[in-house]
mmCIF file of C-alpha atoms and ligand atoms in Angstrom:
data_model
loop_
_atom_site.group_PDB
_atom_site.id
_atom_site.type_symbol
_atom_site.label_atom_id
_atom_site.label_comp_id
_atom_site.label_asym_id
_atom_site.label_seq_id
_atom_site.Cartn_x
_atom_site.Cartn_y
_atom_site.Cartn_z
ATOM 1 C CA UNK A 1 -0.029 -0.010 0.011
ATOM 2 C CA UNK A 2 2.721 2.538 1.069
ATOM 3 C CA UNK A 3 4.429 2.699 -2.262
ATOM 4 C CA UNK A 4 1.242 3.314 -4.216
ATOM 5 C CA UNK A 5 1.117 6.693 -5.845
ATOM 6 C CA UNK A 6 -0.627 9.859 -4.637
ATOM 7 C CA UNK A 7 -2.999 11.295 -7.230
ATOM 8 C CA UNK A 8 -3.249 15.115 -7.546
ATOM 9 C CA UNK A 9 -5.371 17.102 -9.963
ATOM 10 C CA UNK A 10 -6.390 20.569 -10.932
ATOM 11 C CA UNK A 11 -7.823 22.256 -14.067
ATOM 12 C CA UNK A 12 -4.324 22.951 -15.313
ATOM 13 C CA UNK A 13 -0.957 24.100 -14.087
ATOM 14 C CA UNK A 14 -2.342 25.521 -10.800
ATOM 15 C CA UNK A 15 -2.090 22.262 -8.889
ATOM 16 C CA UNK A 16 1.716 22.410 -9.363
ATOM 17 C CA UNK A 17 1.748 25.173 -6.714
ATOM 18 C CA UNK A 18 0.460 22.426 -4.433
ATOM 19 C CA UNK A 19 2.554 19.718 -5.944
ATOM 20 C CA UNK A 20 5.761 21.675 -5.335
ATOM 21 C CA UNK A 21 4.986 22.092 -1.619
ATOM 22 C CA UNK A 22 4.170 18.396 -1.415
ATOM 23 C CA UNK A 23 7.356 17.253 -2.935
ATOM 24 C CA UNK A 24 9.293 19.486 -0.597
ATOM 25 C CA UNK A 25 7.796 17.684 2.384
ATOM 26 C CA UNK A 26 7.317 14.303 0.786
ATOM 27 C CA UNK A 27 10.085 13.838 -1.733
ATOM 28 C CA UNK A 28 10.004 10.064 -1.595
ATOM 29 C CA UNK A 29 6.376 9.565 -2.718
ATOM 30 C CA UNK A 30 5.207 8.510 -6.137
ATOM 31 C CA UNK A 31 2.788 10.974 -7.739
ATOM 32 C CA UNK A 32 0.362 11.085 -10.629
ATOM 33 C CA UNK A 33 -0.547 14.648 -11.696
ATOM 34 C CA UNK A 34 -3.610 15.287 -13.827
ATOM 35 C CA UNK A 35 -4.102 18.734 -15.301
ATOM 36 C CA UNK A 36 -7.552 18.962 -16.904
ATOM 37 C CA UNK A 37 -6.605 21.589 -19.437
ATOM 38 C CA UNK A 38 -9.389 20.598 -21.848
ATOM 39 C CA UNK A 39 -12.004 21.568 -19.252
ATOM 40 C CA UNK A 40 -10.532 24.713 -17.733
ATOM 41 C CA UNK A 41 -11.652 27.080 -16.308
ATOM 42 C CA UNK A 42 -13.397 25.074 -13.601
ATOM 43 C CA UNK A 43 -14.459 28.310 -11.924
ATOM 44 C CA UNK A 44 -17.197 29.017 -14.470
ATOM 45 C CA UNK A 45 -18.677 25.368 -14.499
ATOM 46 C CA UNK A 46 -21.884 24.312 -12.929
ATOM 47 C CA UNK A 47 -21.998 21.895 -9.996
ATOM 48 C CA UNK A 48 -23.258 19.085 -12.312
ATOM 49 C CA UNK A 49 -20.380 19.617 -14.691
ATOM 50 C CA UNK A 50 -17.781 19.748 -11.919
ATOM 51 C CA UNK A 51 -19.181 16.515 -10.408
ATOM 52 C CA UNK A 52 -19.137 14.787 -13.828
ATOM 53 C CA UNK A 53 -15.528 15.916 -14.547
ATOM 54 C CA UNK A 54 -14.252 15.049 -11.005
ATOM 55 C CA UNK A 55 -15.882 11.544 -11.084
ATOM 56 C CA UNK A 56 -13.971 10.698 -14.235
ATOM 57 C CA UNK A 57 -10.710 11.929 -12.737
ATOM 58 C CA UNK A 58 -11.350 9.959 -9.469
ATOM 59 C CA UNK A 59 -12.102 6.859 -11.573
ATOM 60 C CA UNK A 60 -8.877 7.290 -13.441
ATOM 61 C CA UNK A 61 -6.958 7.523 -10.127
ATOM 62 C CA UNK A 62 -8.759 4.449 -8.842
ATOM 63 C CA UNK A 63 -7.714 2.598 -11.972
ATOM 64 C CA UNK A 64 -4.167 3.714 -11.193
ATOM 65 C CA UNK A 65 -4.428 2.226 -7.684
ATOM 66 C CA UNK A 66 -3.572 5.384 -5.783
ATOM 67 C CA UNK A 67 -3.412 5.457 -1.999
ATOM 68 C CA UNK A 68 -4.776 9.051 -1.871
ATOM 69 C CA UNK A 69 -6.067 11.892 -4.043
ATOM 70 C CA UNK A 70 -5.240 15.445 -3.381
ATOM 71 C CA UNK A 71 -7.991 17.797 -4.466
ATOM 72 C CA UNK A 72 -5.484 20.599 -4.957
ATOM 73 C CA UNK A 73 -8.215 22.524 -6.796
ATOM 74 C CA UNK A 74 -10.150 24.827 -4.492
ATOM 75 C CA UNK A 75 -13.116 24.929 -6.833
ATOM 76 C CA UNK A 76 -13.707 21.143 -6.860
ATOM 77 C CA UNK A 77 -12.992 20.924 -3.119
ATOM 78 C CA UNK A 78 -15.632 23.601 -2.475
ATOM 79 C CA UNK A 79 -18.279 22.196 -4.843
ATOM 80 C CA UNK A 80 -17.679 18.492 -5.327
ATOM 81 C CA UNK A 81 -15.894 17.053 -2.236
ATOM 82 C CA UNK A 82 -19.112 16.432 -0.218
ATOM 83 C CA UNK A 83 -20.684 14.626 -3.247
ATOM 84 C CA UNK A 84 -17.800 12.190 -3.778
ATOM 85 C CA UNK A 85 -16.181 11.751 -0.350
ATOM 86 C CA UNK A 86 -17.879 8.428 0.380
ATOM 87 C CA UNK A 87 -17.576 6.847 -2.990
ATOM 88 C CA UNK A 88 -13.887 5.834 -3.019
ATOM 89 C CA UNK A 89 -11.725 3.780 -0.740
ATOM 90 C CA UNK A 90 -8.571 5.891 -0.985
ATOM 91 C CA UNK A 91 -7.885 8.902 1.130
ATOM 92 C CA UNK A 92 -9.117 12.236 -0.151
ATOM 93 C CA UNK A 93 -7.470 15.574 0.763
ATOM 94 C CA UNK A 94 -9.696 18.560 -0.249
ATOM 95 C CA UNK A 95 -7.707 21.794 0.062
ATOM 96 C CA UNK A 96 -10.418 24.120 1.443
ATOM 97 C CA UNK A 97 -11.576 21.777 4.197
ATOM 98 C CA UNK A 98 -8.148 20.587 5.158
ATOM 99 C CA UNK A 99 -6.591 24.078 5.635
ATOM 100 C CA UNK A 100 -9.410 26.107 7.153
ATOM 101 C CA UNK A 101 -8.940 24.940 10.755
ATOM 102 C CA UNK A 102 -5.372 26.121 10.786
ATOM 103 C CA UNK A 103 -6.148 29.459 9.130
ATOM 104 C CA UNK A 104 -8.971 30.034 11.613
ATOM 105 C CA UNK A 105 -6.639 29.324 14.506
ATOM 106 C CA UNK A 106 -3.886 31.692 13.395
ATOM 107 C CA UNK A 107 -5.499 34.582 15.277
ATOM 108 C CA UNK A 108 -6.513 36.834 12.411
ATOM 109 C CA UNK A 109 -9.671 38.978 12.709
ATOM 110 C CA UNK A 110 -10.217 39.971 9.032
ATOM 111 C CA UNK A 111 -9.412 37.535 6.277
ATOM 112 C CA UNK A 112 -9.763 38.232 2.559
ATOM 113 C CA UNK A 113 -10.253 35.454 0.016
ATOM 114 C CA UNK A 114 -9.393 35.654 -3.676
ATOM 115 C CA UNK A 115 -10.763 32.688 -5.626
ATOM 116 C CA UNK A 116 -12.785 31.593 -8.670
ATOM 117 C CA UNK A 117 -16.400 32.553 -9.230
ATOM 118 C CA UNK A 118 -17.582 29.083 -8.249
ATOM 119 C CA UNK A 119 -15.580 29.014 -5.013
ATOM 120 C CA UNK A 120 -16.689 32.463 -4.013
ATOM 121 C CA UNK A 121 -20.281 31.785 -4.810
ATOM 122 C CA UNK A 122 -20.135 28.662 -2.665
ATOM 123 C CA UNK A 123 -18.761 30.689 0.303
ATOM 124 C CA UNK A 124 -16.779 27.561 1.116
ATOM 125 C CA UNK A 125 -13.814 29.356 2.834
ATOM 126 C CA UNK A 126 -16.195 31.630 4.708
ATOM 127 C CA UNK A 127 -18.282 28.682 6.014
ATOM 128 C CA UNK A 128 -15.326 26.539 6.910
ATOM 129 C CA UNK A 129 -13.345 29.293 8.678
ATOM 130 C CA UNK A 130 -16.369 30.588 10.560
ATOM 131 C CA UNK A 131 -17.124 26.953 11.525
ATOM 132 C CA UNK A 132 -14.026 27.116 13.666
ATOM 133 C CA UNK A 133 -14.413 30.815 14.710
ATOM 134 C CA UNK A 134 -17.545 32.847 14.188
ATOM 135 C CA UNK A 135 -15.765 36.034 15.097
ATOM 136 C CA UNK A 136 -13.548 36.157 12.021
ATOM 137 C CA UNK A 137 -14.675 38.433 9.193
ATOM 138 C CA UNK A 138 -14.162 36.844 5.757
ATOM 139 C CA UNK A 139 -14.243 39.031 2.638
ATOM 140 C CA UNK A 140 -14.578 37.114 -0.603
ATOM 141 C CA UNK A 141 -13.714 38.454 -4.058
ATOM 142 C CA UNK A 142 -13.721 36.445 -7.291
ATOM 143 C CA UNK A 143 -10.891 37.109 -9.773
ATOM 144 C CA UNK A 144 -12.053 35.077 -12.748
ATOM 145 C CA UNK A 145 -9.500 36.375 -15.208
ATOM 146 C CA UNK A 146 -6.439 35.263 -13.216
ATOM 147 C CA UNK A 147 -6.653 31.569 -14.249
ATOM 148 C CA UNK A 148 -6.301 32.333 -17.987
ATOM 149 C CA UNK A 149 -3.558 34.863 -17.267
ATOM 150 C CA UNK A 150 -1.498 32.053 -15.697
ATOM 151 C CA UNK A 151 -2.412 29.309 -18.174
ATOM 152 C CA UNK A 152 -1.646 31.517 -21.173
ATOM 153 C CA UNK A 153 1.635 32.755 -19.657
ATOM 154 C CA UNK A 154 0.483 36.425 -19.669
ATOM 155 C CA UNK A 155 1.489 37.201 -16.084
ATOM 156 C CA UNK A 156 3.793 40.115 -16.882
ATOM 157 C CA UNK A 157 1.587 41.747 -19.582
ATOM 158 C CA UNK A 158 0.455 45.276 -18.720
ATOM 159 C CA UNK A 159 -3.247 44.406 -19.026
ATOM 160 C CA UNK A 160 -2.719 41.499 -16.549
ATOM 161 C CA UNK A 161 -0.904 43.748 -14.066
ATOM 162 C CA UNK A 162 -3.732 46.321 -14.304
ATOM 163 C CA UNK A 163 -6.371 43.643 -13.769
ATOM 164 C CA UNK A 164 -4.535 42.258 -10.725
ATOM 165 C CA UNK A 165 -4.287 45.784 -9.227
ATOM 166 C CA UNK A 166 -7.999 46.364 -9.601
ATOM 167 C CA UNK A 167 -8.786 43.376 -7.429
ATOM 168 C CA UNK A 168 -6.127 44.258 -4.862
ATOM 169 C CA UNK A 169 -7.528 47.795 -4.521
ATOM 170 C CA UNK A 170 -11.053 46.310 -4.030
ATOM 171 C CA UNK A 171 -9.742 43.877 -1.416
ATOM 172 C CA UNK A 172 -7.717 46.435 0.532
ATOM 173 C CA UNK A 173 -10.889 48.491 1.170
ATOM 174 C CA UNK A 174 -11.775 45.763 3.721
ATOM 175 C CA UNK A 175 -8.475 46.157 5.577
ATOM 176 C CA UNK A 176 -7.682 42.423 5.706
ATOM 177 C CA UNK A 177 -4.976 41.060 8.017
ATOM 178 C CA UNK A 178 -4.265 38.296 5.545
ATOM 179 C CA UNK A 179 -5.512 37.340 2.061
ATOM 180 C CA UNK A 180 -5.999 33.703 1.107
ATOM 181 C CA UNK A 181 -4.944 32.816 -2.456
ATOM 182 C CA UNK A 182 -7.907 30.549 -2.735
ATOM 183 C CA UNK A 183 -7.150 29.190 -6.203
ATOM 184 C CA UNK A 184 -4.110 27.130 -7.025
ATOM 185 C CA UNK A 185 -3.237 29.355 -9.989
ATOM 186 C CA UNK A 186 -2.927 32.531 -7.875
ATOM 187 C CA UNK A 187 0.428 31.818 -6.265
ATOM 188 C CA UNK A 188 1.888 32.108 -9.787
ATOM 189 C CA UNK A 189 0.991 35.777 -9.556
ATOM 190 C CA UNK A 190 2.850 36.399 -6.201
ATOM 191 C CA UNK A 191 5.587 38.283 -7.947
ATOM 192 C CA UNK A 192 3.052 40.830 -9.231
ATOM 193 C CA UNK A 193 0.734 40.726 -6.211
ATOM 194 C CA UNK A 194 3.679 41.628 -4.006
ATOM 195 C CA UNK A 195 4.392 44.772 -5.954
ATOM 196 C CA UNK A 196 1.143 46.167 -4.393
ATOM 197 C CA UNK A 197 0.928 44.328 -1.063
ATOM 198 C CA UNK A 198 3.721 42.746 1.050
ATOM 199 C CA UNK A 199 4.197 39.106 0.202
ATOM 200 C CA UNK A 200 3.597 38.018 3.844
ATOM 201 C CA UNK A 201 0.038 39.335 3.636
ATOM 202 C CA UNK A 202 -0.872 36.380 1.378
ATOM 203 C CA UNK A 203 -1.714 32.917 2.617
ATOM 204 C CA UNK A 204 -0.874 30.128 0.166
ATOM 205 C CA UNK A 205 -3.086 27.243 1.304
ATOM 206 C CA UNK A 206 -0.731 24.798 -0.418
ATOM 207 C CA UNK A 207 1.731 25.208 2.447
ATOM 208 C CA UNK A 208 -0.851 24.253 5.062
ATOM 209 C CA UNK A 209 -2.268 21.442 2.876
ATOM 210 C CA UNK A 210 1.126 19.810 2.350
ATOM 211 C CA UNK A 211 1.793 19.843 6.078
ATOM 212 C CA UNK A 212 -1.671 18.379 6.733
ATOM 213 C CA UNK A 213 -1.120 15.557 4.201
ATOM 214 C CA UNK A 214 2.359 14.843 5.545
ATOM 215 C CA UNK A 215 1.060 14.499 9.100
ATOM 216 C CA UNK A 216 -2.056 12.522 8.099
ATOM 217 C CA UNK A 217 -0.040 10.052 5.951
ATOM 218 C CA UNK A 218 2.508 9.630 8.736
ATOM 219 C CA UNK A 219 -0.205 9.146 11.396
ATOM 220 C CA UNK A 220 -1.950 6.556 9.092
ATOM 221 C CA UNK A 221 1.361 4.705 8.486
ATOM 222 C CA UNK A 222 1.114 5.318 4.767
ATOM 223 C CA UNK A 223 4.328 7.100 4.045
ATOM 224 C CA UNK A 224 6.349 5.521 1.278
ATOM 225 C CA UNK A 225 9.395 3.840 2.745
ATOM 226 C CA UNK A 226 11.030 2.976 -0.590
ATOM 227 C CA UNK A 227 13.318 5.520 -2.268
ATOM 228 C CA UNK A 228 12.366 5.492 -5.900
ATOM 229 C CA UNK A 229 9.986 8.303 -6.244
ATOM 230 C CA UNK A 230 8.578 9.011 -9.655
ATOM 231 C CA UNK A 231 5.956 11.407 -10.994
ATOM 232 C CA UNK A 232 3.844 10.963 -14.079
ATOM 233 C CA UNK A 233 2.127 14.056 -15.620
ATOM 234 C CA UNK A 234 -1.060 13.881 -17.632
ATOM 235 C CA UNK A 235 -3.015 16.654 -19.274
ATOM 236 C CA UNK A 236 -6.280 16.531 -21.215
ATOM 237 C CA UNK A 237 -5.055 18.973 -23.913
ATOM 238 C CA UNK A 238 -2.233 21.304 -24.971
ATOM 239 C CA UNK A 239 0.758 19.604 -23.332
ATOM 240 C CA UNK A 240 3.183 22.193 -24.724
ATOM 241 C CA UNK A 241 1.191 25.195 -23.393
ATOM 242 C CA UNK A 242 1.028 23.327 -20.023
ATOM 243 C CA UNK A 243 4.819 22.829 -19.976
ATOM 244 C CA UNK A 244 5.405 26.445 -20.710
ATOM 245 C CA UNK A 245 2.996 27.840 -18.094
ATOM 246 C CA UNK A 246 4.213 25.279 -15.493
ATOM 247 C CA UNK A 247 7.808 26.585 -15.522
ATOM 248 C CA UNK A 248 7.303 29.104 -12.742
ATOM 249 C CA UNK A 249 6.543 26.305 -10.331
ATOM 250 C CA UNK A 250 7.910 23.129 -11.848
ATOM 251 C CA UNK A 251 9.963 21.962 -14.750
ATOM 252 C CA UNK A 252 7.762 19.333 -16.396
ATOM 253 C CA UNK A 253 9.815 17.607 -19.076
ATOM 254 C CA UNK A 254 7.461 14.761 -19.972
ATOM 255 C CA UNK A 255 3.742 14.977 -20.124
ATOM 256 C CA UNK A 256 1.172 12.608 -21.677
ATOM 257 C CA UNK A 257 -2.077 13.602 -23.206
ATOM 258 C CA UNK A 258 -5.114 11.779 -21.810
ATOM 259 C CA UNK A 259 -8.688 12.953 -22.390
ATOM 260 C CA UNK A 260 -10.948 11.658 -19.573
ATOM 261 C CA UNK A 261 -13.975 13.617 -19.509
ATOM 262 C CA UNK A 262 -16.440 14.702 -22.232
ATOM 263 C CA UNK A 263 -18.982 17.098 -20.834
ATOM 264 C CA UNK A 264 -22.490 16.252 -21.959
ATOM 265 C CA UNK A 265 -23.539 19.906 -22.187
HETATM 266 N N1 LIG B 301 -7.118 26.177 -9.903
HETATM 267 C C1 LIG B 301 -8.423 25.846 -9.574
HETATM 268 C C2 LIG B 301 -8.821 26.287 -8.168
HETATM 269 O O1 LIG B 301 -7.993 26.166 -7.274
HETATM 270 C C3 LIG B 301 -9.468 26.041 -10.616
HETATM 271 C C4 LIG B 301 -9.262 27.225 -11.505
HETATM 272 C C5 LIG B 301 -10.195 27.214 -12.752
HETATM 273 O O2 LIG B 301 -10.003 26.350 -13.624
HETATM 274 O O3 LIG B 301 -11.130 28.068 -12.767
HETATM 275 O O4 LIG B 301 -9.908 26.682 -7.942
#
């Protein structure tokens, strides 16, 4: 069981911001990364579409005999996790649910959340955080353009920087103590974000999630004890674009194309 791979998925390169934290803490694990580039952006999909897509990905991971699946993607954690959590016999780590306790316990009074439309409309971070501490104010702002800015490698274009500044200005009106980057793609923008707000104002949930997974696998006696870690990368379209956009977080040299999910809409 212990040397079975860990599956991790996202709509595209975003999940690599989680993958890189995971491999820092757990370098000896085997991983299968799936970037669903054919279906991005997830943030504008309906619940039914996201369930359909996620089921196909979970089935793929089941077929690959994983010991755990990391729902790196905030959007599917927020919208789909509750629907699928009892249907599989591997461990499932949904980012929003697994990091909120720690964020709520860090002593902040006003927390901002930047995320996709679907995540913001679900109020998943607000609900989870206030579940642990009702006194915390949570300000949620959707930044739907940021995913394509990252996927299309347009981070340093003037129009992207202007767009990022607009959302920062809107968020700062709430005087947040910290701002959660509630979409895996957003840490790719930290270089630009930190031109307007100090870097340490941002919470990258990936850091908390990796720690959570490390502790949970250790506690469950599921850490890989063998030392031949390997990672296989799959995308559902555009492998070259994926490789290019990925570079900020990870140098992917080999990626296989695999189409899993045809939306029936
Ligand atoms: N990166 C994903 C997230 O964390 C989804 C982004 C998208 O495809 O809209 O929410």
